[in-house]
XYZ file of C-alpha atoms in Angstrom:
426
model
C -121.389 -57.194 -29.013
C -119.383 -56.832 -31.532
C -116.273 -54.313 -31.330
C -118.300 -52.282 -34.420
C -121.390 -52.343 -33.252
C -120.640 -50.783 -30.050
C -118.096 -48.904 -31.079
C -121.666 -47.595 -33.527
C -123.643 -46.857 -30.015
C -121.028 -45.151 -28.489
C -120.508 -42.674 -31.382
C -124.821 -42.716 -30.415
C -124.347 -42.608 -26.384
C -122.557 -39.455 -26.555
C -124.688 -37.355 -29.002
C -127.014 -36.960 -26.303
C -131.264 -36.461 -25.762
C -132.738 -32.923 -25.988
C -133.192 -32.972 -22.896
C -129.149 -32.794 -21.769
C -126.904 -29.996 -21.559
C -123.022 -31.082 -22.981
C -124.415 -31.217 -26.423
C -126.438 -28.596 -26.455
C -126.100 -25.816 -28.757
C -127.492 -21.401 -27.875
C -129.543 -20.310 -30.683
C -127.973 -16.821 -31.932
C -127.392 -13.783 -29.331
C -129.409 -10.913 -29.369
C -128.050 -7.598 -29.865
C -126.869 -6.583 -25.850
C -127.561 -9.182 -24.529
C -125.031 -10.901 -22.458
C -123.149 -14.626 -23.706
C -122.549 -17.206 -21.969
C -120.049 -18.253 -24.947
C -117.879 -15.187 -24.434
C -116.809 -16.632 -21.174
C -118.397 -15.399 -18.561
C -118.834 -16.038 -15.040
C -122.253 -17.083 -13.614
C -123.810 -15.345 -9.867
C -125.917 -18.511 -9.928
C -126.932 -21.741 -11.622
C -130.329 -23.957 -10.621
C -132.435 -26.695 -11.160
C -136.114 -26.480 -10.874
C -139.327 -28.535 -9.837
C -139.507 -29.602 -13.531
C -135.445 -30.649 -13.987
C -134.911 -26.882 -15.913
C -132.002 -25.467 -15.228
C -130.780 -21.003 -14.697
C -128.502 -20.090 -14.923
C -128.106 -16.160 -13.540
C -126.095 -13.648 -14.746
C -126.848 -9.327 -12.779
C -130.183 -8.459 -14.476
C -130.675 -11.776 -16.678
C -130.744 -15.388 -16.693
C -130.626 -18.047 -19.649
C -133.325 -20.914 -18.774
C -131.892 -24.433 -20.006
C -129.333 -25.171 -21.904
C -129.787 -22.998 -24.837
C -130.820 -20.604 -26.498
C -130.659 -16.759 -25.675
C -130.304 -15.085 -21.880
C -133.667 -13.006 -21.080
C -134.338 -11.412 -17.793
C -135.149 -12.046 -14.653
C -137.674 -11.224 -14.064
C -139.540 -12.580 -16.763
C -139.340 -15.987 -14.318
C -138.565 -14.400 -11.050
C -141.072 -10.693 -11.146
C -140.027 -10.015 -7.372
C -136.745 -10.538 -7.019
C -134.960 -6.727 -6.514
C -130.787 -7.080 -6.531
C -128.600 -9.357 -8.893
C -128.767 -12.991 -7.400
C -126.204 -14.369 -4.679
C -127.096 -17.859 -5.112
C -130.302 -20.269 -5.502
C -130.897 -23.896 -4.770
C -133.329 -26.336 -5.219
C -134.053 -27.990 -1.783
C -134.926 -31.784 -1.108
C -136.555 -32.321 2.028
C -139.044 -36.001 0.968
C -139.823 -34.934 4.801
C -141.118 -31.306 4.147
C -142.736 -31.770 1.227
C -143.918 -28.399 1.344
C -140.495 -27.192 0.926
C -139.250 -29.986 -1.579
C -138.450 -28.985 -4.542
C -139.262 -25.206 -3.894
C -135.412 -22.701 -5.072
C -134.822 -20.861 -2.500
C -132.769 -17.792 -4.652
C -130.751 -15.297 -2.206
C -130.287 -11.956 -2.718
C -127.257 -9.972 -0.241
C -129.264 -10.540 3.351
C -133.369 -11.708 2.132
C -133.875 -15.287 1.183
C -136.746 -15.531 -2.297
C -138.606 -19.062 -2.477
C -140.285 -19.982 -5.067
C -142.450 -22.908 -6.995
C -143.146 -22.884 -9.805
C -142.024 -18.949 -10.277
C -144.200 -18.240 -7.816
C -143.193 -16.753 -4.334
C -144.156 -18.581 -1.571
C -146.332 -16.628 1.384
C -144.319 -14.509 3.353
C -140.691 -14.505 1.226
C -138.881 -12.306 1.350
C -137.329 -13.157 4.301
C -134.045 -12.345 5.980
C -132.185 -15.001 5.607
C -131.685 -16.321 9.528
C -135.939 -17.205 9.340
C -134.685 -19.949 7.201
C -130.981 -21.551 7.679
C -129.687 -20.076 10.771
C -125.979 -19.924 10.707
C -126.321 -19.691 7.480
C -124.330 -15.446 6.801
C -125.463 -12.921 4.244
C -123.739 -12.343 0.805
C -122.933 -15.527 -0.306
C -121.470 -16.423 -3.236
C -123.198 -20.125 -3.802
C -125.860 -23.023 -2.178
C -126.280 -26.279 -3.335
C -128.573 -29.314 -2.151
C -127.046 -32.372 -1.182
C -129.092 -34.448 -0.576
C -128.309 -37.575 2.261
C -126.580 -40.787 0.613
C -124.702 -37.704 -1.244
C -124.198 -36.066 2.367
C -124.292 -38.034 5.447
C -128.125 -36.036 6.303
C -130.647 -34.009 4.094
C -127.939 -30.466 3.581
C -127.669 -28.191 1.701
C -124.355 -26.346 0.951
C -123.265 -22.188 1.211
C -119.883 -21.339 0.118
C -118.614 -17.361 0.837
C -114.923 -16.875 0.072
C -113.315 -20.087 0.847
C -115.550 -21.785 3.583
C -118.005 -23.926 3.278
C -121.253 -23.783 5.755
C -123.054 -27.607 5.941
C -126.800 -26.970 6.658
C -128.823 -30.265 7.983
C -132.084 -29.245 7.352
C -133.629 -31.486 9.987
C -131.709 -30.287 12.384
C -131.638 -26.126 10.742
C -127.257 -26.768 12.382
C -124.348 -25.652 10.251
C -121.214 -27.018 10.259
C -117.908 -24.592 9.002
C -114.954 -25.616 7.166
C -112.514 -24.073 5.129
C -111.541 -25.202 1.895
C -108.787 -23.890 0.955
C -107.521 -26.768 -2.273
C -111.237 -25.856 -3.892
C -111.196 -22.472 -6.405
C -113.911 -20.243 -4.228
C -116.308 -21.155 -6.184
C -119.320 -18.115 -7.889
C -121.735 -20.656 -8.302
C -122.017 -24.478 -7.551
C -124.416 -26.838 -9.670
C -125.265 -29.919 -8.799
C -125.989 -32.850 -11.828
C -126.964 -36.064 -11.959
C -124.910 -36.217 -8.549
C -122.339 -35.066 -9.293
C -120.672 -31.588 -7.813
C -119.819 -28.677 -9.789
C -118.072 -25.365 -9.092
C -117.791 -22.723 -11.323
C -114.971 -19.790 -11.145
C -114.941 -17.607 -13.559
C -115.630 -19.517 -17.241
C -114.623 -22.675 -15.693
C -115.678 -25.502 -13.169
C -114.237 -28.933 -11.011
C -115.092 -31.125 -10.246
C -115.489 -31.780 -6.823
C -116.822 -34.699 -3.247
C -120.023 -32.893 -1.401
C -118.295 -33.749 1.577
C -114.973 -33.659 1.523
C -114.160 -31.144 -1.341
C -111.548 -33.791 -2.508
C -110.913 -32.921 -5.973
C -110.386 -35.383 -8.537
C -108.974 -35.520 -12.348
C -108.055 -32.981 -14.422
C -109.352 -29.665 -13.526
C -110.031 -27.052 -14.253
C -112.642 -27.610 -16.905
C -114.108 -24.791 -19.759
C -118.449 -25.081 -18.693
C -118.674 -23.883 -22.264
C -116.739 -27.212 -23.891
C -119.579 -28.820 -21.628
C -122.754 -27.394 -19.922
C -123.633 -25.000 -22.755
C -121.958 -25.914 -27.122
C -120.025 -23.100 -28.019
C -118.147 -22.289 -31.722
C -114.939 -23.787 -31.167
C -115.736 -25.292 -27.522
C -117.084 -29.040 -26.979
C -115.482 -32.818 -25.791
C -116.888 -34.934 -28.449
C -120.598 -35.860 -30.629
C -121.287 -34.782 -33.797
C -124.952 -33.763 -32.688
C -126.956 -36.206 -33.592
C -129.841 -37.267 -31.381
C -129.598 -41.615 -30.442
C -132.220 -43.390 -32.225
C -134.307 -45.814 -29.955
C -133.984 -48.196 -33.195
C -130.368 -47.425 -33.001
C -130.365 -48.555 -28.920
C -128.895 -52.179 -28.341
C -127.719 -53.051 -24.746
C -125.628 -54.888 -22.956
C -126.916 -54.771 -19.309
C -129.445 -52.856 -17.456
C -130.060 -53.585 -13.572
C -132.070 -51.383 -11.426
C -130.357 -51.171 -7.231
C -132.674 -50.552 -4.639
C -132.081 -46.837 -4.169
C -134.347 -47.438 -6.386
C -131.254 -45.650 -10.002
C -131.175 -47.325 -13.353
C -128.643 -48.053 -15.061
C -127.764 -49.291 -18.189
C -124.464 -50.283 -20.206
C -123.606 -50.193 -23.449
C -119.733 -50.506 -23.702
C -117.298 -49.050 -22.407
C -119.926 -46.831 -21.511
C -123.072 -46.355 -18.759
C -126.601 -43.924 -18.333
C -128.483 -43.332 -15.378
C -131.825 -43.883 -16.012
C -133.742 -42.773 -13.147
C -132.698 -38.858 -13.403
C -134.886 -38.209 -17.123
C -135.751 -34.997 -15.166
C -132.704 -33.378 -15.168
C -131.470 -34.594 -18.805
C -129.360 -37.770 -20.062
C -125.700 -38.052 -20.079
C -123.526 -41.692 -20.986
C -120.805 -41.800 -19.076
C -117.734 -44.229 -18.922
C -117.884 -47.083 -16.766
C -114.943 -46.707 -15.287
C -116.304 -44.001 -13.754
C -118.486 -45.208 -11.520
C -116.130 -48.816 -11.315
C -113.043 -48.333 -11.552
C -111.682 -51.598 -11.978
C -114.492 -52.206 -14.498
C -112.130 -51.037 -17.967
C -113.200 -52.912 -20.883
C -117.417 -53.768 -20.270
C -119.684 -55.222 -19.145
C -122.060 -58.648 -20.260
C -124.303 -58.976 -16.915
C -125.144 -56.895 -14.276
C -127.334 -57.225 -11.695
C -128.770 -55.675 -8.079
C -128.840 -57.439 -4.745
C -128.458 -56.198 -0.875
C -127.657 -52.511 -1.148
C -124.740 -54.061 -3.811
C -124.464 -54.777 -7.904
C -122.711 -57.082 -9.230
C -120.724 -56.646 -12.641
C -120.253 -59.980 -14.823
C -117.448 -59.587 -17.725
C -116.054 -62.592 -19.167
C -115.617 -65.767 -15.663
C -114.963 -62.753 -13.570
C -116.884 -61.823 -10.939
C -116.436 -57.524 -9.352
C -119.294 -57.137 -6.672
C -119.677 -53.322 -5.231
C -121.049 -51.603 -2.399
C -123.921 -49.422 -3.091
C -123.895 -45.730 -1.907
C -123.153 -42.648 -3.836
C -119.640 -43.938 -4.326
C -118.963 -47.281 -5.919
C -116.284 -49.509 -3.423
C -114.809 -52.302 -4.873
C -115.648 -55.012 -1.853
C -112.094 -56.665 -1.371
C -111.164 -60.098 -2.066
C -112.809 -58.765 -6.173
C -112.761 -59.689 -8.869
C -113.509 -64.090 -8.180
C -114.739 -65.849 -10.801
C -118.276 -66.768 -11.824
C -117.031 -70.859 -10.403
C -116.469 -69.459 -6.789
C -119.486 -66.915 -7.127
C -122.514 -67.823 -8.323
C -121.988 -71.884 -8.522
C -121.197 -72.355 -12.557
C -118.713 -71.194 -15.673
C -118.802 -70.036 -19.133
C -120.166 -66.201 -20.821
C -122.945 -64.617 -19.625
C -125.824 -62.696 -22.069
C -127.795 -61.314 -18.705
C -128.750 -62.446 -15.063
C -131.987 -60.044 -12.909
C -132.770 -60.146 -9.350
C -136.624 -59.962 -8.610
C -137.588 -57.179 -6.101
C -137.932 -58.827 -2.688
C -136.341 -61.822 -3.904
C -133.533 -63.667 -3.823
C -132.662 -65.551 -6.730
C -130.438 -64.259 -8.901
C -131.467 -65.610 -12.802
C -127.998 -66.018 -15.483
C -129.681 -65.661 -19.008
C -126.881 -68.331 -20.992
C -127.945 -68.622 -25.174
C -131.569 -70.616 -24.703
C -131.376 -71.548 -20.762
C -131.761 -69.370 -17.936
C -130.195 -71.271 -14.216
C -131.897 -69.851 -11.249
C -128.430 -68.810 -8.177
C -130.320 -68.915 -4.879
C -128.304 -65.726 -2.679
C -128.923 -66.961 0.346
C -126.594 -70.253 0.134
C -123.115 -71.136 1.189
C -121.365 -72.065 -1.638
C -123.804 -70.305 -4.084
C -124.918 -72.632 -6.487
C -127.147 -73.182 -9.337
C -130.640 -75.031 -7.669
C -132.511 -75.025 -10.726
C -132.022 -74.301 -15.699
C -134.684 -74.139 -17.515
C -134.895 -73.725 -21.057
C -136.319 -69.758 -23.214
C -137.819 -69.933 -25.567
C -135.438 -67.285 -27.457
C -131.928 -66.557 -27.217
C -128.932 -64.171 -28.201
C -130.735 -62.267 -24.558
C -129.122 -58.258 -24.209
C -129.702 -58.008 -21.106
C -133.011 -58.232 -19.034
C -134.209 -56.080 -15.895
C -137.651 -57.057 -13.471
C -139.679 -54.968 -11.248
C -143.130 -53.854 -10.057
C -144.030 -53.951 -14.130
C -142.930 -58.035 -14.588
C -139.673 -58.840 -16.610
C -137.572 -56.945 -19.598
C -135.809 -58.569 -21.793
C -134.144 -56.773 -24.766
C -132.623 -58.146 -27.735
C -131.654 -55.143 -29.940
C -134.485 -52.480 -30.168
C -137.309 -55.011 -28.890
C -138.067 -55.709 -25.561
C -140.652 -58.685 -24.613
C -142.175 -58.383 -21.244
C -142.781 -61.174 -18.465
C -145.662 -60.959 -15.697
C -142.615 -63.367 -13.660
C -139.981 -64.991 -13.235
C -142.533 -67.928 -13.357
C -144.642 -67.358 -17.254
C -140.527 -66.667 -18.607
C -139.784 -70.985 -17.523
C -143.046 -72.384 -19.078
C -143.720 -69.932 -21.597
C -142.987 -71.675 -25.198
C -143.230 -68.238 -27.613
C -142.102 -65.297 -26.950
C -144.721 -62.797 -26.432
C -144.549 -60.341 -29.111
C -141.671 -57.917 -28.460
C -142.156 -53.805 -27.995
C -139.829 -51.601 -29.266
C -137.695 -49.589 -26.776
C -139.212 -46.376 -26.237
C -138.139 -42.630 -25.933
C -139.517 -43.029 -22.446
C -138.064 -45.476 -21.266
C -134.067 -44.659 -22.104
C -134.587 -41.511 -23.630
C -132.878 -41.619 -27.020
C -135.282 -40.377 -30.342
C -137.942 -42.622 -31.856
């Protein structure tokens, strides 16, 4: 991809869709209502089962990342008192509780689903969460993989009470290095401690803070006059999308890459947002040419170098990498795209109008087959349960299988990238 194209796409990628918080703008604030842009401190923050986020302050709340404050009773009419903490439950082993919103007031807990209070609530906190203190400051869900087990983190002062959902046990630790959080928000697998009108991003297991913090929430989680961190407020058009690479890992997370940024595509419920590639894969500093996933590892190809990362909540470069394409996959040259189909052990690598088959179980790895393709200049490729997609500019070509792709001599009719796929605007 040429530099100009990369630059244009980067600018467009940071002009987020309507679902994403970081570039939304609050509408006019009515007289007498609290104003997020005045630098207030939130009492609690939580998404609901649909991915809409509630910001609580006193008797009011904001639904979503733009618009004026509303009375909390318009959504949660049974609440009595000021909200101390709230979180969305993550418990796929117990679908009766999964995605419910738990709201804490003094020594009581309320459970809502679709803004309807569950039967038997409110309850004493100890009934649902034994060992968790009353009069909390904040709470946040922490799924397995981000925490050791499916957990809820409860905050009171600088103590963190990690509640194991399955065993109903609590481990308490003190994070004196982290500001006392008045609310905590999990968004796109990152954790944000809100304190005053600022926030600090932290590791949910260790409390470690990396990067320059605190930062002003008005520059990131709402749009306020004289605040902002980039972008021009325009929506990203699907006709402008041009990928460098795309992959789905073994955990079902789909990433697309363009220039120096990447975006998660499986987070549409909670919004789309572009991040620098170096945020997740810090050693890859100049974008990627191709990416594929295999055996809980992510392979990033740039030039003649292959970077292999162990997948997880945080990607870790495997010792000894990067290595050359020749050493790792048995061929040389620049790569246009690569993909591995689910439950298979062959990576298909596209170079120009040729596709190489490489057996990932072999040692050393070598090309086992070369087949011509009916087209060239492919930008990215993805294989899933619905077949193979070859991306070329803002269009893609769908094939049922690698065999049909290899045997085809005429390309199928191209289809346009849609807003459902990439979070862009048609």
